[in-house]
Amino acid sequence: MSRTEAPPLPEPLRVPVADSHTHLDMQDSTVEEALARAAAVNVTAVVQVGCDVAGSRWAAETAAAHTAVHASVALHPNEAPRIVHGDPDGTARQGAREPGGRAALDEALAEIDALAALGHVRGVGETGLDFFRTGPEGIAAQEESFRAHIEIAKRHGKALVIHDRDAHADVLRVLADAGAPERTVFHCYSGDAEMAEVCARAGYFMSFAGNVTFKNAQPLRDALAVAPTELVLVETDAPFLTPAPYRGRPNAPYLIPVTLRAMAEVKGVDEDTLAAAVYDNTARAFDF
């Protein structure tokens, strides 16, 4: 089986569900093809997430053109240091970049702010902290960007979508210090059960991706088990994090049923009950 071959369509869900976090602009299919395949398995809504200015513009335009798509706009945590300090190796989609300093970050944030004002933009994110790919020199730019996104989300009344990689304590610290928006979503939740209890007390949504199905992901399943059902979302983060047994092959919104069924097993509920709850939670989180 080729690693590049798309997995087959799973059995459709009986109850509609939403993919709370996807990157249609990074997938091989057209938007129309991706939405048609998703609809065929009863995934009827997706949140398209921007990671930089160009991607956020694209997310907003795509949501304006398709009723099944809701946009979230942001500078990814790893994008902020690239803007400030430059990206000589061209690790992002824009290729090599010169340092732009604080002024360039402010300019990019102003663009995100303008996009966040649009009605079909439902979220601000993915933003947050990522200590996996960014070294100490980039952390100040990340935190500054994160705080700016929190302020933008609150001012426009939008959901805050958090990317938290190897930075749990610091993400929680900034949220507590800055004051989290009314609706805050931990995308691709990566904490343990203890952190899930902290998030639950704060009323933060926890969105689980295909990695909850991985063999080595017992701490994630433990977190899902204690997360209140009314705060649980499901996502693909496609084209990444394809659920087992298709790990390593391209992910897409139509694979949500695979992850949702695994989640229902962990929660000890039937898939219809979980699908209905997750759709309701996603609509509440992103106000659609």
PDB file of C-alpha atoms in Angstrom:
ATOM      1  CA  MET A   1       0.000   0.000   0.000  1.00  0.00           C
ATOM      2  CA  SER A   2       1.480   3.348  -1.024  1.00  0.00           C
ATOM      3  CA  ARG A   3       2.107   5.856   1.776  1.00  0.00           C
ATOM      4  CA  THR A   4       0.859   8.595  -0.539  1.00  0.00           C
ATOM      5  CA  GLU A   5      -2.401   6.842  -1.392  1.00  0.00           C
ATOM      6  CA  ALA A   6      -5.526   8.346   0.160  1.00  0.00           C
ATOM      7  CA  PRO A   7      -7.279   5.994   2.614  1.00  0.00           C
ATOM      8  CA  PRO A   8     -10.718   4.652   1.591  1.00  0.00           C
ATOM      9  CA  LEU A   9     -13.961   6.370   2.650  1.00  0.00           C
ATOM     10  CA  PRO A  10     -15.064   5.002   6.032  1.00  0.00           C
ATOM     11  CA  GLU A  11     -18.627   3.941   6.739  1.00  0.00           C
ATOM     12  CA  PRO A  12     -20.715   7.136   7.005  1.00  0.00           C
ATOM     13  CA  LEU A  13     -21.805   8.409  10.385  1.00  0.00           C
ATOM     14  CA  ARG A  14     -25.556   8.361  11.013  1.00  0.00           C
ATOM     15  CA  VAL A  15     -25.429  11.746  12.749  1.00  0.00           C
ATOM     16  CA  PRO A  16     -23.723  14.817  11.193  1.00  0.00           C
ATOM     17  CA  VAL A  17     -20.455  15.986  12.704  1.00  0.00           C
ATOM     18  CA  ALA A  18     -17.991  18.858  12.175  1.00  0.00           C
ATOM     19  CA  ASP A  19     -14.218  18.837  11.642  1.00  0.00           C
ATOM     20  CA  SER A  20     -13.084  21.575  14.041  1.00  0.00           C
ATOM     21  CA  HIS A  21      -9.630  22.069  12.485  1.00  0.00           C
ATOM     22  CA  THR A  22      -8.392  21.366   8.970  1.00  0.00           C
ATOM     23  CA  HIS A  23      -6.026  22.796   6.357  1.00  0.00           C
ATOM     24  CA  LEU A  24      -7.771  22.393   2.992  1.00  0.00           C
ATOM     25  CA  ASP A  25      -5.088  24.555   1.371  1.00  0.00           C
ATOM     26  CA  MET A  26      -2.457  21.899   2.173  1.00  0.00           C
ATOM     27  CA  GLN A  27      -4.476  18.954   0.825  1.00  0.00           C
ATOM     28  CA  ASP A  28      -4.229  17.486  -2.677  1.00  0.00           C
ATOM     29  CA  SER A  29      -7.911  17.738  -3.589  1.00  0.00           C
ATOM     30  CA  THR A  30      -9.898  20.837  -4.512  1.00  0.00           C
ATOM     31  CA  VAL A  31     -12.087  22.396  -1.819  1.00  0.00           C
ATOM     32  CA  GLU A  32     -15.184  21.111  -3.641  1.00  0.00           C
ATOM     33  CA  GLU A  33     -13.827  17.540  -3.772  1.00  0.00           C
ATOM     34  CA  ALA A  34     -12.826  17.627  -0.099  1.00  0.00           C
ATOM     35  CA  LEU A  35     -16.255  18.909   0.985  1.00  0.00           C
ATOM     36  CA  ALA A  36     -18.088  16.370  -1.207  1.00  0.00           C
ATOM     37  CA  ARG A  37     -16.110  13.450   0.252  1.00  0.00           C
ATOM     38  CA  ALA A  38     -16.685  14.779   3.771  1.00  0.00           C
ATOM     39  CA  ALA A  39     -20.424  15.204   3.167  1.00  0.00           C
ATOM     40  CA  ALA A  40     -20.586  11.616   1.853  1.00  0.00           C
ATOM     41  CA  VAL A  41     -19.684  10.352   5.348  1.00  0.00           C
ATOM     42  CA  ASN A  42     -21.821  12.997   7.163  1.00  0.00           C
ATOM     43  CA  VAL A  43     -19.017  15.445   8.013  1.00  0.00           C
ATOM     44  CA  THR A  44     -21.084  18.508   7.140  1.00  0.00           C
ATOM     45  CA  ALA A  45     -18.959  21.416   8.381  1.00  0.00           C
ATOM     46  CA  VAL A  46     -15.243  22.184   8.614  1.00  0.00           C
ATOM     47  CA  VAL A  47     -13.193  24.917  10.251  1.00  0.00           C
ATOM     48  CA  GLN A  48     -10.466  26.012   7.832  1.00  0.00           C
ATOM     49  CA  VAL A  49      -7.486  27.325   9.787  1.00  0.00           C
ATOM     50  CA  GLY A  50      -4.927  29.874   8.613  1.00  0.00           C
ATOM     51  CA  CYS A  51      -1.287  29.755   9.748  1.00  0.00           C
ATOM     52  CA  ASP A  52       0.051  32.940   8.153  1.00  0.00           C
ATOM     53  CA  VAL A  53      -1.318  36.068   6.475  1.00  0.00           C
ATOM     54  CA  ALA A  54      -1.713  34.462   3.024  1.00  0.00           C
ATOM     55  CA  GLY A  55      -3.296  31.306   4.454  1.00  0.00           C
ATOM     56  CA  SER A  56      -5.645  33.350   6.627  1.00  0.00           C
ATOM     57  CA  ARG A  57      -6.774  35.413   3.638  1.00  0.00           C
ATOM     58  CA  TRP A  58      -7.393  32.146   1.776  1.00  0.00           C
ATOM     59  CA  ALA A  59      -9.381  30.736   4.730  1.00  0.00           C
ATOM     60  CA  ALA A  60     -11.598  33.828   4.836  1.00  0.00           C
ATOM     61  CA  GLU A  61     -12.199  33.764   1.064  1.00  0.00           C
ATOM     62  CA  THR A  62     -12.973  30.037   1.116  1.00  0.00           C
ATOM     63  CA  ALA A  63     -15.452  30.412   3.985  1.00  0.00           C
ATOM     64  CA  ALA A  64     -17.136  33.270   2.127  1.00  0.00           C
ATOM     65  CA  ALA A  65     -17.581  31.001  -0.910  1.00  0.00           C
ATOM     66  CA  HIS A  66     -18.732  27.778   0.844  1.00  0.00           C
ATOM     67  CA  THR A  67     -21.424  27.552   3.527  1.00  0.00           C
ATOM     68  CA  ALA A  68     -19.875  24.333   4.945  1.00  0.00           C
ATOM     69  CA  VAL A  69     -16.578  26.137   5.647  1.00  0.00           C
ATOM     70  CA  HIS A  70     -15.924  28.390   8.656  1.00  0.00           C
ATOM     71  CA  ALA A  71     -12.639  30.295   8.840  1.00  0.00           C
ATOM     72  CA  SER A  72     -10.115  30.841  11.606  1.00  0.00           C
ATOM     73  CA  VAL A  73      -7.266  33.301  11.006  1.00  0.00           C
ATOM     74  CA  ALA A  74      -3.865  33.710  12.661  1.00  0.00           C
ATOM     75  CA  LEU A  75      -0.117  33.672  12.612  1.00  0.00           C
ATOM     76  CA  HIS A  76       0.991  30.195  13.724  1.00  0.00           C
ATOM     77  CA  PRO A  77       3.281  30.298  16.789  1.00  0.00           C
ATOM     78  CA  ASN A  78       6.242  29.364  14.576  1.00  0.00           C
ATOM     79  CA  GLU A  79       5.359  32.084  12.070  1.00  0.00           C
ATOM     80  CA  ALA A  80       5.859  34.979  14.533  1.00  0.00           C
ATOM     81  CA  PRO A  81       9.611  34.331  15.090  1.00  0.00           C
ATOM     82  CA  ARG A  82      10.092  33.872  11.328  1.00  0.00           C
ATOM     83  CA  ILE A  83       8.568  37.305  10.711  1.00  0.00           C
ATOM     84  CA  VAL A  84      10.650  38.997  13.426  1.00  0.00           C
ATOM     85  CA  HIS A  85      13.982  37.168  13.086  1.00  0.00           C
ATOM     86  CA  GLY A  86      13.783  36.043   9.451  1.00  0.00           C
ATOM     87  CA  ASP A  87      13.817  32.547   8.018  1.00  0.00           C
ATOM     88  CA  PRO A  88      17.099  32.107   6.109  1.00  0.00           C
ATOM     89  CA  ASP A  89      16.469  28.385   5.542  1.00  0.00           C
ATOM     90  CA  GLY A  90      12.964  28.916   4.145  1.00  0.00           C
ATOM     91  CA  THR A  91      11.298  26.445   6.528  1.00  0.00           C
ATOM     92  CA  ALA A  92       7.804  27.858   5.842  1.00  0.00           C
ATOM     93  CA  ARG A  93       5.827  27.974   2.601  1.00  0.00           C
ATOM     94  CA  GLN A  94       7.048  31.489   1.772  1.00  0.00           C
ATOM     95  CA  GLY A  95      10.661  30.349   1.401  1.00  0.00           C
ATOM     96  CA  ALA A  96      13.686  32.251   2.745  1.00  0.00           C
ATOM     97  CA  ARG A  97      12.919  35.578   4.454  1.00  0.00           C
ATOM     98  CA  GLU A  98      14.888  38.500   5.830  1.00  0.00           C
ATOM     99  CA  PRO A  99      14.344  39.627   9.447  1.00  0.00           C
ATOM    100  CA  GLY A 100      11.415  42.064   9.602  1.00  0.00           C
ATOM    101  CA  GLY A 101      11.587  42.998  13.275  1.00  0.00           C
ATOM    102  CA  ARG A 102       8.741  44.139  15.498  1.00  0.00           C
ATOM    103  CA  ALA A 103       7.285  46.412  12.793  1.00  0.00           C
ATOM    104  CA  ALA A 104       6.728  43.463  10.424  1.00  0.00           C
ATOM    105  CA  LEU A 105       5.000  41.485  13.200  1.00  0.00           C
ATOM    106  CA  ASP A 106       2.726  44.450  13.968  1.00  0.00           C
ATOM    107  CA  GLU A 107       1.862  44.744  10.280  1.00  0.00           C
ATOM    108  CA  ALA A 108       1.002  41.042  10.012  1.00  0.00           C
ATOM    109  CA  LEU A 109      -1.094  41.197  13.206  1.00  0.00           C
ATOM    110  CA  ALA A 110      -2.997  44.204  11.822  1.00  0.00           C
ATOM    111  CA  GLU A 111      -3.929  42.095   8.792  1.00  0.00           C
ATOM    112  CA  ILE A 112      -5.147  39.247  11.049  1.00  0.00           C
ATOM    113  CA  ASP A 113      -7.148  41.786  13.075  1.00  0.00           C
ATOM    114  CA  ALA A 114      -8.859  43.064   9.897  1.00  0.00           C
ATOM    115  CA  LEU A 115      -9.713  39.516   8.776  1.00  0.00           C
ATOM    116  CA  ALA A 116     -11.028  38.614  12.255  1.00  0.00           C
ATOM    117  CA  ALA A 117     -13.644  41.362  11.899  1.00  0.00           C
ATOM    118  CA  LEU A 118     -15.321  39.510   8.981  1.00  0.00           C
ATOM    119  CA  GLY A 119     -18.570  37.707   9.736  1.00  0.00           C
ATOM    120  CA  HIS A 120     -17.615  34.382   8.141  1.00  0.00           C
ATOM    121  CA  VAL A 121     -14.384  34.289  10.178  1.00  0.00           C
ATOM    122  CA  ARG A 122     -15.369  32.393  13.325  1.00  0.00           C
ATOM    123  CA  GLY A 123     -12.043  31.962  15.067  1.00  0.00           C
ATOM    124  CA  VAL A 124      -8.661  33.525  15.783  1.00  0.00           C
ATOM    125  CA  GLY A 125      -5.969  30.866  15.621  1.00  0.00           C
ATOM    126  CA  GLU A 126      -4.069  28.704  15.449  1.00  0.00           C
ATOM    127  CA  THR A 127      -2.016  30.728  17.881  1.00  0.00           C
ATOM    128  CA  GLY A 128      -0.223  29.824  21.090  1.00  0.00           C
ATOM    129  CA  LEU A 129       3.233  28.530  21.912  1.00  0.00           C
ATOM    130  CA  ASP A 130       5.433  25.879  20.297  1.00  0.00           C
ATOM    131  CA  PHE A 131       8.684  25.062  22.080  1.00  0.00           C
ATOM    132  CA  PHE A 132       9.321  22.037  19.843  1.00  0.00           C
ATOM    133  CA  ARG A 133      10.369  23.947  16.723  1.00  0.00           C
ATOM    134  CA  THR A 134      11.242  27.383  18.120  1.00  0.00           C
ATOM    135  CA  GLY A 135      14.335  27.916  20.248  1.00  0.00           C
ATOM    136  CA  PRO A 136      14.807  30.403  23.115  1.00  0.00           C
ATOM    137  CA  GLU A 137      15.528  33.287  20.703  1.00  0.00           C
ATOM    138  CA  GLY A 138      12.006  33.050  19.210  1.00  0.00           C
ATOM    139  CA  ILE A 139       9.954  32.563  22.368  1.00  0.00           C
ATOM    140  CA  ALA A 140       9.463  36.279  23.142  1.00  0.00           C
ATOM    141  CA  ALA A 141       8.038  36.873  19.645  1.00  0.00           C
ATOM    142  CA  GLN A 142       5.746  33.861  20.062  1.00  0.00           C
ATOM    143  CA  GLU A 143       4.368  35.069  23.377  1.00  0.00           C
ATOM    144  CA  GLU A 144       3.897  38.618  22.104  1.00  0.00           C
ATOM    145  CA  SER A 145       1.997  37.271  19.079  1.00  0.00           C
ATOM    146  CA  PHE A 146      -0.089  34.947  21.287  1.00  0.00           C
ATOM    147  CA  ARG A 147      -1.118  37.824  23.570  1.00  0.00           C
ATOM    148  CA  ALA A 148      -2.043  39.948  20.547  1.00  0.00           C
ATOM    149  CA  HIS A 149      -4.232  37.139  19.170  1.00  0.00           C
ATOM    150  CA  ILE A 150      -5.994  36.778  22.550  1.00  0.00           C
ATOM    151  CA  GLU A 151      -6.802  40.489  22.471  1.00  0.00           C
ATOM    152  CA  ILE A 152      -8.037  40.290  18.850  1.00  0.00           C
ATOM    153  CA  ALA A 153     -10.291  37.297  19.650  1.00  0.00           C
ATOM    154  CA  LYS A 154     -11.831  39.067  22.642  1.00  0.00           C
ATOM    155  CA  ARG A 155     -12.361  42.366  20.817  1.00  0.00           C
ATOM    156  CA  HIS A 156     -14.154  40.670  17.899  1.00  0.00           C
ATOM    157  CA  GLY A 157     -15.979  38.071  20.030  1.00  0.00           C
ATOM    158  CA  LYS A 158     -14.376  35.139  18.193  1.00  0.00           C
ATOM    159  CA  ALA A 159     -13.192  31.726  19.384  1.00  0.00           C
ATOM    160  CA  LEU A 160      -9.490  31.452  20.248  1.00  0.00           C
ATOM    161  CA  VAL A 161      -7.836  28.394  18.662  1.00  0.00           C
ATOM    162  CA  ILE A 162      -4.717  27.307  20.529  1.00  0.00           C
ATOM    163  CA  HIS A 163      -1.673  25.451  19.222  1.00  0.00           C
ATOM    164  CA  ASP A 164       0.191  24.119  22.272  1.00  0.00           C
ATOM    165  CA  ARG A 165       3.288  22.023  21.644  1.00  0.00           C
ATOM    166  CA  ASP A 166       5.628  21.220  24.533  1.00  0.00           C
ATOM    167  CA  ALA A 167       4.398  24.408  26.217  1.00  0.00           C
ATOM    168  CA  HIS A 168       1.427  23.415  28.419  1.00  0.00           C
ATOM    169  CA  ALA A 169       2.329  25.377  31.562  1.00  0.00           C
ATOM    170  CA  ASP A 170       3.238  28.511  29.631  1.00  0.00           C
ATOM    171  CA  VAL A 171       0.086  28.437  27.491  1.00  0.00           C
ATOM    172  CA  LEU A 172      -2.066  28.115  30.627  1.00  0.00           C
ATOM    173  CA  ARG A 173      -0.044  30.897  32.298  1.00  0.00           C
ATOM    174  CA  VAL A 174      -0.576  33.341  29.408  1.00  0.00           C
ATOM    175  CA  LEU A 175      -4.298  32.508  29.197  1.00  0.00           C
ATOM    176  CA  ALA A 176      -4.741  33.093  32.930  1.00  0.00           C
ATOM    177  CA  ASP A 177      -2.677  36.282  32.855  1.00  0.00           C
ATOM    178  CA  ALA A 178      -4.216  37.834  29.712  1.00  0.00           C
ATOM    179  CA  GLY A 179      -7.716  36.531  30.386  1.00  0.00           C
ATOM    180  CA  ALA A 180      -8.973  33.875  27.971  1.00  0.00           C
ATOM    181  CA  PRO A 181     -11.780  34.679  25.528  1.00  0.00           C
ATOM    182  CA  GLU A 182     -15.227  33.307  26.333  1.00  0.00           C
ATOM    183  CA  ARG A 183     -14.675  30.480  23.830  1.00  0.00           C
ATOM    184  CA  THR A 184     -11.215  28.914  23.829  1.00  0.00           C
ATOM    185  CA  VAL A 185     -10.297  25.735  21.925  1.00  0.00           C
ATOM    186  CA  PHE A 186      -7.201  23.607  22.521  1.00  0.00           C
ATOM    187  CA  HIS A 187      -6.619  22.315  18.979  1.00  0.00           C
ATOM    188  CA  CYS A 188      -5.044  18.862  18.727  1.00  0.00           C
ATOM    189  CA  TYR A 189      -5.205  18.544  22.509  1.00  0.00           C
ATOM    190  CA  SER A 190      -1.853  17.187  23.677  1.00  0.00           C
ATOM    191  CA  GLY A 191      -1.982  17.416  27.465  1.00  0.00           C
ATOM    192  CA  ASP A 192      -2.568  14.666  30.002  1.00  0.00           C
ATOM    193  CA  ALA A 193      -5.617  13.883  32.153  1.00  0.00           C
ATOM    194  CA  GLU A 194      -4.530  16.310  34.875  1.00  0.00           C
ATOM    195  CA  MET A 195      -4.327  19.176  32.356  1.00  0.00           C
ATOM    196  CA  ALA A 196      -7.721  18.140  30.936  1.00  0.00           C
ATOM    197  CA  GLU A 197      -9.199  18.725  34.387  1.00  0.00           C
ATOM    198  CA  VAL A 198      -7.590  22.195  34.504  1.00  0.00           C
ATOM    199  CA  CYS A 199      -9.032  22.984  31.053  1.00  0.00           C
ATOM    200  CA  ALA A 200     -12.455  21.675  32.063  1.00  0.00           C
ATOM    201  CA  ARG A 201     -12.557  23.904  35.152  1.00  0.00           C
ATOM    202  CA  ALA A 202     -11.730  26.884  32.927  1.00  0.00           C
ATOM    203  CA  GLY A 203     -14.397  25.870  30.372  1.00  0.00           C
ATOM    204  CA  TYR A 204     -11.869  25.388  27.555  1.00  0.00           C
ATOM    205  CA  PHE A 205     -12.861  23.125  24.653  1.00  0.00           C
ATOM    206  CA  MET A 206     -10.521  20.219  23.924  1.00  0.00           C
ATOM    207  CA  SER A 207     -10.304  19.061  20.315  1.00  0.00           C
ATOM    208  CA  PHE A 208      -8.938  15.567  19.685  1.00  0.00           C
ATOM    209  CA  ALA A 209      -7.218  14.559  16.437  1.00  0.00           C
ATOM    210  CA  GLY A 210      -6.226  11.262  14.807  1.00  0.00           C
ATOM    211  CA  ASN A 211      -3.264  10.830  17.147  1.00  0.00           C
ATOM    212  CA  VAL A 212      -5.710   9.778  19.886  1.00  0.00           C
ATOM    213  CA  THR A 213      -5.819   6.440  17.967  1.00  0.00           C
ATOM    214  CA  PHE A 214      -2.032   5.899  18.021  1.00  0.00           C
ATOM    215  CA  LYS A 215      -0.683   2.980  20.073  1.00  0.00           C
ATOM    216  CA  ASN A 216       1.599   5.215  22.150  1.00  0.00           C
ATOM    217  CA  ALA A 217      -1.155   7.753  22.936  1.00  0.00           C
ATOM    218  CA  GLN A 218      -2.590   6.314  26.168  1.00  0.00           C
ATOM    219  CA  PRO A 219      -2.116   9.660  28.013  1.00  0.00           C
ATOM    220  CA  LEU A 220      -4.320  11.317  25.347  1.00  0.00           C
ATOM    221  CA  ARG A 221      -6.995   8.650  25.761  1.00  0.00           C
ATOM    222  CA  ASP A 222      -6.818   9.143  29.550  1.00  0.00           C
ATOM    223  CA  ALA A 223      -7.335  12.885  28.991  1.00  0.00           C
ATOM    224  CA  LEU A 224     -10.295  12.236  26.676  1.00  0.00           C
ATOM    225  CA  ALA A 225     -11.815   9.895  29.269  1.00  0.00           C
ATOM    226  CA  VAL A 226     -11.929  12.671  31.901  1.00  0.00           C
ATOM    227  CA  ALA A 227     -12.784  15.575  29.539  1.00  0.00           C
ATOM    228  CA  PRO A 228     -16.462  16.557  29.945  1.00  0.00           C
ATOM    229  CA  THR A 229     -18.381  15.497  26.831  1.00  0.00           C
ATOM    230  CA  GLU A 230     -19.795  19.034  26.453  1.00  0.00           C
ATOM    231  CA  LEU A 231     -16.239  20.366  25.948  1.00  0.00           C
ATOM    232  CA  VAL A 232     -14.995  17.728  23.477  1.00  0.00           C
ATOM    233  CA  LEU A 233     -14.433  18.417  19.760  1.00  0.00           C
ATOM    234  CA  VAL A 234     -12.989  16.273  16.960  1.00  0.00           C
ATOM    235  CA  GLU A 235     -10.623  17.370  14.198  1.00  0.00           C
ATOM    236  CA  THR A 236      -8.370  16.066  11.466  1.00  0.00           C
ATOM    237  CA  ASP A 237      -5.607  18.724  11.385  1.00  0.00           C
ATOM    238  CA  ALA A 238      -5.454  17.345   7.830  1.00  0.00           C
ATOM    239  CA  PRO A 239      -3.291  16.581   5.968  1.00  0.00           C
ATOM    240  CA  PHE A 240      -1.479  15.650   9.216  1.00  0.00           C
ATOM    241  CA  LEU A 241      -2.193  13.164  12.042  1.00  0.00           C
ATOM    242  CA  THR A 242      -4.075  10.563  10.011  1.00  0.00           C
ATOM    243  CA  PRO A 243      -5.774   8.116  12.390  1.00  0.00           C
ATOM    244  CA  ALA A 244      -4.784   4.461  12.695  1.00  0.00           C
ATOM    245  CA  PRO A 245      -4.824   2.194  10.732  1.00  0.00           C
ATOM    246  CA  TYR A 246      -3.913   4.804   8.064  1.00  0.00           C
ATOM    247  CA  ARG A 247      -1.177   6.604   9.996  1.00  0.00           C
ATOM    248  CA  GLY A 248       1.394   8.163   7.660  1.00  0.00           C
ATOM    249  CA  ARG A 249      -1.017   8.450   4.723  1.00  0.00           C
ATOM    250  CA  PRO A 250      -2.726  11.761   3.755  1.00  0.00           C
ATOM    251  CA  ASN A 251      -5.476  12.913   6.098  1.00  0.00           C
ATOM    252  CA  ALA A 252      -8.666  14.723   5.057  1.00  0.00           C
ATOM    253  CA  PRO A 253     -12.004  15.694   6.677  1.00  0.00           C
ATOM    254  CA  TYR A 254     -13.724  12.526   5.381  1.00  0.00           C
ATOM    255  CA  LEU A 255     -11.653  10.486   7.884  1.00  0.00           C
ATOM    256  CA  ILE A 256     -13.322  12.128  10.908  1.00  0.00           C
ATOM    257  CA  PRO A 257     -15.574   9.034  11.416  1.00  0.00           C
ATOM    258  CA  VAL A 258     -12.485   6.868  12.103  1.00  0.00           C
ATOM    259  CA  THR A 259     -11.334   9.151  14.919  1.00  0.00           C
ATOM    260  CA  LEU A 260     -14.832   9.773  16.270  1.00  0.00           C
ATOM    261  CA  ARG A 261     -15.534   6.031  16.575  1.00  0.00           C
ATOM    262  CA  ALA A 262     -12.280   5.524  18.489  1.00  0.00           C
ATOM    263  CA  MET A 263     -13.217   8.449  20.762  1.00  0.00           C
ATOM    264  CA  ALA A 264     -16.699   7.003  21.421  1.00  0.00           C
ATOM    265  CA  GLU A 265     -15.058   3.778  22.559  1.00  0.00           C
ATOM    266  CA  VAL A 266     -12.811   5.679  24.997  1.00  0.00           C
ATOM    267  CA  LYS A 267     -15.799   7.663  26.322  1.00  0.00           C
ATOM    268  CA  GLY A 268     -17.958   4.543  26.601  1.00  0.00           C
ATOM    269  CA  VAL A 269     -20.800   6.073  24.561  1.00  0.00           C
ATOM    270  CA  ASP A 270     -22.313   5.154  21.210  1.00  0.00           C
ATOM    271  CA  GLU A 271     -21.054   6.999  18.155  1.00  0.00           C
ATOM    272  CA  ASP A 272     -24.416   8.713  17.450  1.00  0.00           C
ATOM    273  CA  THR A 273     -24.472  10.260  20.925  1.00  0.00           C
ATOM    274  CA  LEU A 274     -20.898  11.486  20.640  1.00  0.00           C
ATOM    275  CA  ALA A 275     -21.366  12.794  17.078  1.00  0.00           C
ATOM    276  CA  ALA A 276     -24.428  14.809  18.117  1.00  0.00           C
ATOM    277  CA  ALA A 277     -22.613  16.242  21.155  1.00  0.00           C
ATOM    278  CA  VAL A 278     -19.485  17.078  19.149  1.00  0.00           C
ATOM    279  CA  TYR A 279     -21.460  18.856  16.417  1.00  0.00           C
ATOM    280  CA  ASP A 280     -23.318  20.901  19.034  1.00  0.00           C
ATOM    281  CA  ASN A 281     -20.057  21.712  20.847  1.00  0.00           C
ATOM    282  CA  THR A 282     -18.335  22.799  17.614  1.00  0.00           C
ATOM    283  CA  ALA A 283     -21.258  25.029  16.632  1.00  0.00           C
ATOM    284  CA  ARG A 284     -21.165  26.559  20.131  1.00  0.00           C
ATOM    285  CA  ALA A 285     -17.383  27.001  20.117  1.00  0.00           C
ATOM    286  CA  PHE A 286     -17.323  28.682  16.697  1.00  0.00           C
ATOM    287  CA  ASP A 287     -20.773  30.317  16.894  1.00  0.00           C
ATOM    288  CA  PHE A 288     -22.191  28.908  13.644  1.00  0.00           C
TER     289      PHE A 288
END
